[in-house]
Coordinates of C-alpha atoms in Angstrom, one line a residue:
M1 CA 0.0 0.1 0.0
D2 CA 2.7 2.4 0.7
N3 CA 4.3 1.8 -2.7
I4 CA 0.9 2.7 -4.3
S5 CA 0.6 5.6 -2.1
D6 CA 4.0 6.9 -3.1
A7 CA 3.3 6.6 -6.7
I8 CA 0.1 8.3 -6.5
S9 CA 1.8 11.2 -4.7
V10 CA 4.6 11.3 -7.3
M11 CA 2.0 11.4 -10.1
A12 CA 0.1 14.2 -8.4
Q13 CA 3.2 16.3 -7.9
S14 CA 4.3 15.6 -11.4
A15 CA 1.0 16.6 -12.8
N16 CA 1.0 19.7 -10.7
T17 CA 4.6 20.7 -12.0
L18 CA 3.4 20.2 -15.7
F19 CA 0.2 22.2 -14.9
I20 CA 1.9 25.2 -13.6
L21 CA 4.7 25.0 -16.4
L22 CA 1.9 25.1 -19.1
G23 CA 0.5 28.1 -17.2
A24 CA 3.9 29.8 -17.2
I25 CA 4.4 29.2 -21.0
M26 CA 0.9 30.5 -21.6
V27 CA 1.7 33.8 -19.8
L28 CA 5.1 34.1 -21.3
A29 CA 3.6 34.0 -24.7
M30 CA 1.3 36.8 -23.6
H31 CA 4.4 38.9 -23.8
A32 CA 4.3 38.7 -27.5
G33 CA 0.8 40.2 -27.2
F34 CA 2.2 43.0 -25.2
A35 CA 5.0 43.6 -27.8
F36 CA 2.6 43.4 -31.0
L37 CA -0.2 45.5 -29.3
E38 CA 2.4 48.3 -28.9
V39 CA 4.0 47.7 -32.2
G40 CA 0.6 48.3 -33.9
T41 CA -0.2 51.3 -31.9
V42 CA 2.9 53.3 -32.0
R43 CA 4.3 55.1 -35.2
H44 CA 6.4 53.3 -37.6
K45 CA 9.6 55.0 -36.4
N46 CA 9.2 53.4 -33.0
Q47 CA 8.0 49.8 -33.9
V48 CA 11.6 48.1 -33.6
N49 CA 12.0 49.8 -30.1
A50 CA 8.7 48.3 -29.1
L51 CA 9.7 44.9 -29.8
V52 CA 13.2 45.3 -28.2
K53 CA 11.7 46.8 -25.1
I54 CA 9.3 43.9 -24.3
L55 CA 12.0 41.2 -24.6
T56 CA 14.8 43.0 -22.7
D57 CA 12.5 44.2 -20.0
F58 CA 11.5 40.4 -19.5
A59 CA 15.2 39.4 -19.4
F60 CA 16.1 42.1 -16.8
S61 CA 12.9 41.4 -14.8
A62 CA 13.9 37.6 -14.7
L63 CA 17.2 38.3 -13.3
A64 CA 15.9 40.9 -10.7
Y65 CA 13.1 38.6 -9.6
F66 CA 15.4 35.6 -9.3
V67 CA 18.0 37.3 -7.2
I68 CA 16.0 39.6 -5.1
G69 CA 12.1 40.0 -5.9
Y70 CA 11.0 36.2 -5.4
Q71 CA 12.9 36.3 -1.9
I72 CA 11.2 39.6 -0.9
A73 CA 7.8 38.4 -1.7
Y74 CA 8.0 34.8 -0.5
G75 CA 11.1 34.4 1.7
S76 CA 12.7 31.6 -0.4
H77 CA 15.6 31.6 -2.9
F78 CA 17.3 29.2 -5.2
F79 CA 21.0 29.4 -4.3
V80 CA 21.2 25.9 -3.1
S81 CA 22.5 22.7 -4.7
A82 CA 20.7 21.6 -7.9
D83 CA 19.9 18.4 -6.1
A84 CA 17.7 20.4 -3.6
L85 CA 16.1 22.2 -6.5
T86 CA 14.7 18.9 -8.0
A87 CA 12.7 18.2 -4.9
N88 CA 9.0 17.6 -5.8
N89 CA 9.8 17.4 -9.5
G90 CA 11.2 21.0 -9.3
Y91 CA 7.7 22.3 -8.6
E92 CA 9.1 25.3 -6.8
L93 CA 11.3 26.3 -9.7
V94 CA 8.4 26.2 -11.9
K95 CA 6.2 28.2 -9.6
F96 CA 9.0 30.8 -9.8
F97 CA 8.8 30.7 -13.5
F98 CA 5.0 31.1 -13.5
L99 CA 5.1 34.1 -10.9
L100 CA 8.0 35.7 -12.8
T101 CA 5.9 36.0 -16.0
F102 CA 3.4 38.1 -13.8
A103 CA 6.2 40.2 -12.3
A104 CA 7.5 40.9 -15.8
A105 CA 4.2 42.1 -17.0
I106 CA 4.6 45.2 -14.9
P107 CA 7.3 46.6 -17.2
A108 CA 5.5 45.4 -20.1
I109 CA 2.6 47.6 -19.1
V110 CA 4.6 50.5 -18.3
S111 CA 6.5 50.2 -21.8
G112 CA 3.0 50.8 -23.7
G113 CA 2.4 54.1 -21.6
I114 CA 5.8 55.6 -22.1
A115 CA 6.3 54.6 -25.7
E116 CA 7.9 56.9 -28.3
R117 CA 9.8 59.1 -25.9
G118 CA 11.2 56.9 -23.1
S119 CA 15.0 56.5 -23.0
F120 CA 16.0 52.8 -23.4
K121 CA 18.7 51.9 -20.8
P122 CA 17.3 54.0 -17.9
F123 CA 13.9 52.4 -18.2
L124 CA 15.6 48.9 -18.2
L125 CA 17.2 49.9 -14.9
A126 CA 14.0 51.3 -13.6
S127 CA 12.1 47.9 -14.7
A128 CA 14.7 45.8 -12.7
L129 CA 14.4 48.0 -9.6
I130 CA 10.6 47.8 -9.7
V131 CA 10.5 44.1 -10.2
A132 CA 13.3 43.5 -7.6
L133 CA 11.7 45.9 -4.8
V134 CA 8.5 47.6 -5.5
Y135 CA 6.2 44.8 -7.0
P136 CA 7.3 42.0 -4.6
L137 CA 6.6 44.2 -1.5
F138 CA 2.9 44.2 -2.5
E139 CA 2.8 40.9 -3.9
G140 CA 4.0 39.4 -0.8
M141 CA 1.6 41.2 1.3
I142 CA -1.2 40.0 -0.6
W143 CA -0.3 36.5 -1.9
N144 CA 2.1 35.6 1.1
G145 CA 0.6 37.1 4.0
N146 CA 3.6 39.4 4.7
F147 CA 3.5 42.3 7.3
G148 CA 0.2 41.0 8.7
F149 CA -1.7 43.1 6.4
Q150 CA -4.0 40.2 5.3
T151 CA -4.6 39.2 9.0
W152 CA -5.5 42.8 9.9
L153 CA -8.0 43.0 7.1
N154 CA -9.5 39.7 8.2
D155 CA -9.6 40.7 11.9
T156 CA -11.1 44.1 11.0
F157 CA -13.4 43.5 8.1
G158 CA -14.1 39.8 8.3
A159 CA -12.2 38.8 5.2
E160 CA -8.8 39.1 3.6
F161 CA -8.4 41.0 0.4
H162 CA -9.2 38.7 -2.4
D163 CA -7.2 38.9 -5.7
F164 CA -7.2 35.6 -7.3
A165 CA -5.2 36.4 -10.3
G166 CA -4.0 39.8 -10.0
S167 CA -6.4 42.6 -11.0
V168 CA -4.8 44.9 -8.4
V169 CA -1.4 43.0 -7.5
V170 CA -0.3 42.8 -11.1
H171 CA -2.5 45.1 -13.5
G172 CA -3.3 47.7 -10.9
M173 CA 0.3 48.0 -9.7
G174 CA 1.5 48.3 -13.6
G175 CA -1.1 50.7 -14.5
W176 CA -0.5 53.2 -11.6
L177 CA 3.3 52.6 -11.8
A178 CA 2.9 53.7 -15.8
L179 CA 1.0 56.6 -14.7
V180 CA 3.9 58.0 -12.6
A181 CA 6.5 57.4 -15.4
I182 CA 3.9 59.1 -18.0
Y183 CA 3.7 62.1 -15.6
V184 CA 7.4 62.5 -15.3
L185 CA 8.0 62.2 -19.0
G186 CA 5.3 64.5 -20.2
S187 CA 3.9 64.4 -23.8
R188 CA 5.4 63.4 -27.0
Q189 CA 6.8 66.0 -29.4
G190 CA 4.1 67.2 -31.8
R191 CA 1.1 65.9 -29.8
K192 CA -1.7 68.3 -29.7
P193 CA -4.3 67.7 -27.0
G194 CA -7.7 66.5 -28.9
V195 CA -5.6 65.3 -31.8
A196 CA -4.5 61.5 -31.5
F197 CA -1.7 59.9 -33.5
A198 CA -3.5 57.0 -35.4
P199 CA -2.4 53.5 -34.8
S200 CA 0.3 52.4 -37.3
N201 CA -0.8 48.8 -37.9
I202 CA -4.2 47.6 -37.0
P203 CA -3.5 43.9 -38.0
F204 CA -0.5 44.0 -35.7
L205 CA -2.6 45.7 -32.9
A206 CA -5.4 43.1 -33.4
L207 CA -2.7 40.2 -33.3
G208 CA -1.5 41.5 -30.0
S209 CA -4.9 41.7 -28.5
W210 CA -5.6 38.0 -29.6
I211 CA -2.4 36.6 -28.3
L212 CA -3.2 38.2 -24.9
I213 CA -6.6 37.1 -24.7
V214 CA -5.7 33.4 -25.4
G215 CA -2.8 33.6 -22.9
W216 CA -5.1 35.1 -20.4
F217 CA -6.7 31.8 -19.8
G218 CA -3.4 30.5 -18.5
F219 CA -3.0 33.8 -16.5
N220 CA -6.4 33.3 -14.7
V221 CA -7.2 29.6 -14.8
M222 CA -3.8 28.4 -13.9
S223 CA -3.5 30.8 -11.0
A224 CA -4.8 27.9 -9.1
Q225 CA -1.2 26.6 -9.3
T226 CA -2.4 23.1 -8.5
L227 CA -4.7 20.6 -10.5
D228 CA -7.1 20.1 -7.6
G229 CA -7.5 23.7 -7.3
I230 CA -8.6 24.3 -11.0
S231 CA -12.1 25.5 -11.7
G232 CA -14.0 25.9 -14.9
L233 CA -15.8 28.6 -13.2
V234 CA -12.7 30.8 -13.7
A235 CA -12.6 29.9 -17.3
V236 CA -16.0 30.9 -18.0
N237 CA -15.9 34.0 -15.8
S238 CA -12.8 34.9 -17.9
L239 CA -14.7 34.3 -21.1
M240 CA -17.8 36.3 -20.1
A241 CA -15.8 39.3 -19.0
M242 CA -13.9 39.4 -22.2
V243 CA -17.3 39.3 -24.2
G244 CA -18.8 42.0 -22.0
G245 CA -15.7 44.2 -22.4
T246 CA -15.8 43.6 -26.2
I247 CA -19.5 44.4 -26.7
I248 CA -19.5 47.5 -24.6
A249 CA -16.2 48.8 -26.1
L250 CA -17.8 48.3 -29.6
I251 CA -20.8 50.3 -28.6
V252 CA -19.3 53.0 -26.6
G253 CA -16.3 53.2 -29.0
K254 CA -18.4 53.5 -32.0
N255 CA -16.9 50.7 -34.2
D256 CA -13.2 52.0 -33.4
P257 CA -10.9 48.9 -34.0
G258 CA -8.6 50.1 -31.4
F259 CA -11.2 50.3 -28.7
I260 CA -12.6 46.9 -29.9
H261 CA -9.4 45.1 -29.4
N262 CA -8.7 46.8 -26.0
G263 CA -12.2 46.2 -24.6
P264 CA -11.7 42.4 -24.1
L265 CA -8.5 43.1 -22.5
A266 CA -10.2 45.7 -20.1
G267 CA -12.8 43.0 -19.2
L268 CA -10.0 40.4 -18.4
V269 CA -8.1 42.9 -16.3
A270 CA -11.2 43.4 -14.1
V271 CA -12.2 39.9 -13.8
C272 CA -8.9 38.6 -12.6
A273 CA -9.5 39.3 -8.9
G274 CA -13.0 37.7 -8.5
S275 CA -12.9 35.2 -11.4
D276 CA -12.9 32.3 -9.0
L277 CA -16.0 33.6 -7.0
M278 CA -18.3 35.4 -9.4
H279 CA -21.3 34.2 -11.2
P280 CA -20.8 34.3 -15.0
V281 CA -23.6 36.9 -15.3
G282 CA -21.6 39.0 -12.7
A283 CA -18.4 38.5 -14.7
F284 CA -20.0 39.9 -17.7
I285 CA -21.3 42.8 -16.1
V286 CA -17.8 43.4 -14.5
G287 CA -16.2 43.1 -18.0
G288 CA -18.7 45.3 -19.6
V289 CA -18.2 48.3 -17.1
A290 CA -14.4 47.7 -17.5
G291 CA -14.8 48.0 -21.5
G292 CA -16.9 51.3 -21.2
L293 CA -14.5 52.7 -18.5
F294 CA -11.5 52.1 -20.7
V295 CA -13.1 53.8 -23.6
M296 CA -14.5 56.8 -21.8
V297 CA -11.3 57.7 -19.7
Y298 CA -8.8 56.9 -22.9
T299 CA -11.1 59.3 -25.0
R300 CA -10.8 61.9 -22.2
L301 CA -7.0 61.5 -22.0
Q302 CA -6.4 62.4 -25.5
R303 CA -7.5 66.1 -24.4
S304 CA -4.9 66.0 -21.8
A305 CA -1.6 68.1 -22.3
K306 CA 0.3 66.3 -19.5
I307 CA -1.0 62.7 -19.5
D308 CA 0.2 61.2 -22.7
D309 CA -0.6 57.6 -22.3
V310 CA 0.2 56.0 -25.8
L311 CA -1.5 52.6 -25.3
G312 CA -4.0 53.9 -22.6
V313 CA -2.3 51.4 -20.0
W314 CA -3.4 53.5 -17.0
P315 CA -7.2 53.3 -17.8
L316 CA -6.6 49.7 -19.2
H317 CA -4.6 48.3 -16.3
G318 CA -4.7 51.0 -13.5
L319 CA -8.4 51.8 -13.6
C320 CA -9.9 48.7 -14.6
G321 CA -7.6 46.9 -12.1
V322 CA -8.9 49.1 -9.4
W323 CA -12.6 48.3 -10.6
G324 CA -11.7 44.7 -10.6
G325 CA -10.5 44.7 -7.0
V326 CA -13.6 46.3 -5.9
A327 CA -15.9 44.3 -8.0
A328 CA -14.7 41.1 -6.6
G329 CA -16.1 42.3 -3.2
I330 CA -19.4 43.1 -4.8
F331 CA -20.1 40.5 -7.3
G332 CA -18.4 37.9 -5.1
Q333 CA -21.2 38.1 -2.6
Q334 CA -23.6 35.3 -2.5
A335 CA -26.4 38.0 -3.0
F336 CA -25.2 38.7 -6.5
G337 CA -24.7 34.9 -7.3
G338 CA -21.1 34.6 -6.1
L339 CA -19.5 32.2 -3.8
G340 CA -19.2 34.7 -0.8
G341 CA -16.4 34.8 1.8
V342 CA -15.4 38.5 0.7
S343 CA -15.6 41.9 2.2
V344 CA -16.3 45.1 0.1
M345 CA -14.4 47.1 2.7
S346 CA -11.4 44.6 2.5
Q347 CA -11.3 44.9 -1.3
V348 CA -11.5 48.8 -1.2
V349 CA -8.7 49.0 1.5
G350 CA -6.6 46.5 -0.4
T351 CA -7.1 48.1 -3.7
V352 CA -6.2 51.4 -2.1
A353 CA -3.0 50.0 -0.5
G354 CA -1.9 48.7 -3.9
V355 CA -2.3 51.9 -5.7
A356 CA -0.4 53.7 -2.8
V357 CA 2.5 51.3 -3.1
A358 CA 2.7 51.7 -7.0
L359 CA 2.6 55.7 -6.7
I360 CA 5.1 55.9 -3.9
G361 CA 7.4 53.3 -5.2
G362 CA 7.1 54.7 -8.9
F363 CA 8.1 58.2 -7.8
I364 CA 11.0 56.9 -5.9
V365 CA 12.4 54.6 -8.4
Y366 CA 11.7 56.9 -11.5
G367 CA 12.9 59.9 -9.6
V368 CA 16.2 58.3 -8.5
V369 CA 16.8 56.7 -12.0
N370 CA 16.0 60.1 -13.8
K371 CA 18.6 61.8 -11.7
I372 CA 21.3 59.3 -12.6
S373 CA 20.4 59.3 -16.4
S374 CA 17.4 61.1 -18.1
L375 CA 14.4 59.0 -18.5
R376 CA 13.5 60.7 -21.7
L377 CA 15.1 60.7 -25.3
S378 CA 16.6 63.8 -26.4
Q379 CA 14.6 65.9 -28.8
E380 CA 16.5 64.9 -31.8
D381 CA 16.4 61.4 -31.0
E382 CA 12.7 61.6 -30.4
F383 CA 12.1 63.4 -33.7
I384 CA 13.9 60.8 -35.6
G385 CA 12.4 58.0 -33.7
A386 CA 13.6 55.4 -31.2
D387 CA 14.3 52.9 -34.0
L388 CA 17.1 54.6 -35.9
A389 CA 18.2 56.6 -32.6
I390 CA 18.7 53.5 -30.4
H391 CA 18.8 50.6 -32.6
K392 CA 20.0 52.0 -35.7
I393 CA 17.5 50.2 -38.0
G394 CA 13.9 50.8 -39.1
S395 CA 11.1 48.1 -38.9
T396 CA 10.8 47.9 -42.8
N397 CA 14.0 48.2 -44.9
S398 CA 14.6 47.6 -48.5
D399 CA 17.8 47.2 -50.6
K400 CA 16.0 49.6 -53.3

């Protein structure tokens, strides 16, 4: 019987390792979505830079999270023998890989906001510092119970802050950090309030959106991290929120293809937190509100002289992330068809805490890096475009 029990245990652990590895791969693929969404939105002279930023940001984020960030968030590291690392089929290593793909989404989100005028190397340094120090601070508070924050919320309001897949922990943090960077940089040269630069390539923008949509089912469903925790409710709630975001963005955005392809992403951002709790009808409503919120706020930002958010990452990730954190406390209630076990006040306080960490951490990191080396391209480099100024090649080149 012991041999049978041991065999079952090994099989279960192996299955869990494979499960979370597949999730890590799906979320890793989402970074291609971030890249092509940005490529399709920015002007031709900045397309190469958009592609390069996403990949290099991921590389620097991986190093920062491996060496420092993961230890801050979860109190463990991998500076032990390879023999020790293979315990439980290397599950802890693959869990790190999965959570890294979440952490690396932060610089990918910021990248879309500061596009076309952000300096390359200074932002790489800032990305590494954020993934090493700022993001893991809040991640550990929520997902590992650090500093007793969740215990305090539970004692005070009757429930912990619930963020199943990162509406606030990942997307909210990324969006509000981006807002700080956008504010520090100011607007692009030649941009006039009320007159937006048209997307350079709608097919690439759409491709980026579709890659993100598909990968999101790994982002949300596989946040269970083990097979016994998997839930079809998460999958269908993600689907319904995506559908809601798309339909409302279509209506409010008046058939604009940019809004139509960002609407589903807004819905998916918002449903992350409560995707394991809500009824699918509630998820549809949450996603629909997010889709409308994105279109209305992004449209309003086009009239702002200071907040030049190229991809609309602050409304998409920052505001829709905040809405998702609060919505989990509303539509997660049994009165609205949810599973219960959540507190609206805990969701509000936890969400505000995430925004505060992002804003304070962002001003510190971007402020310090900007003192060391300017976060903004020179006027000449911005005029000719980041592709030629930084990478010495354009996105499309011909011998003719």
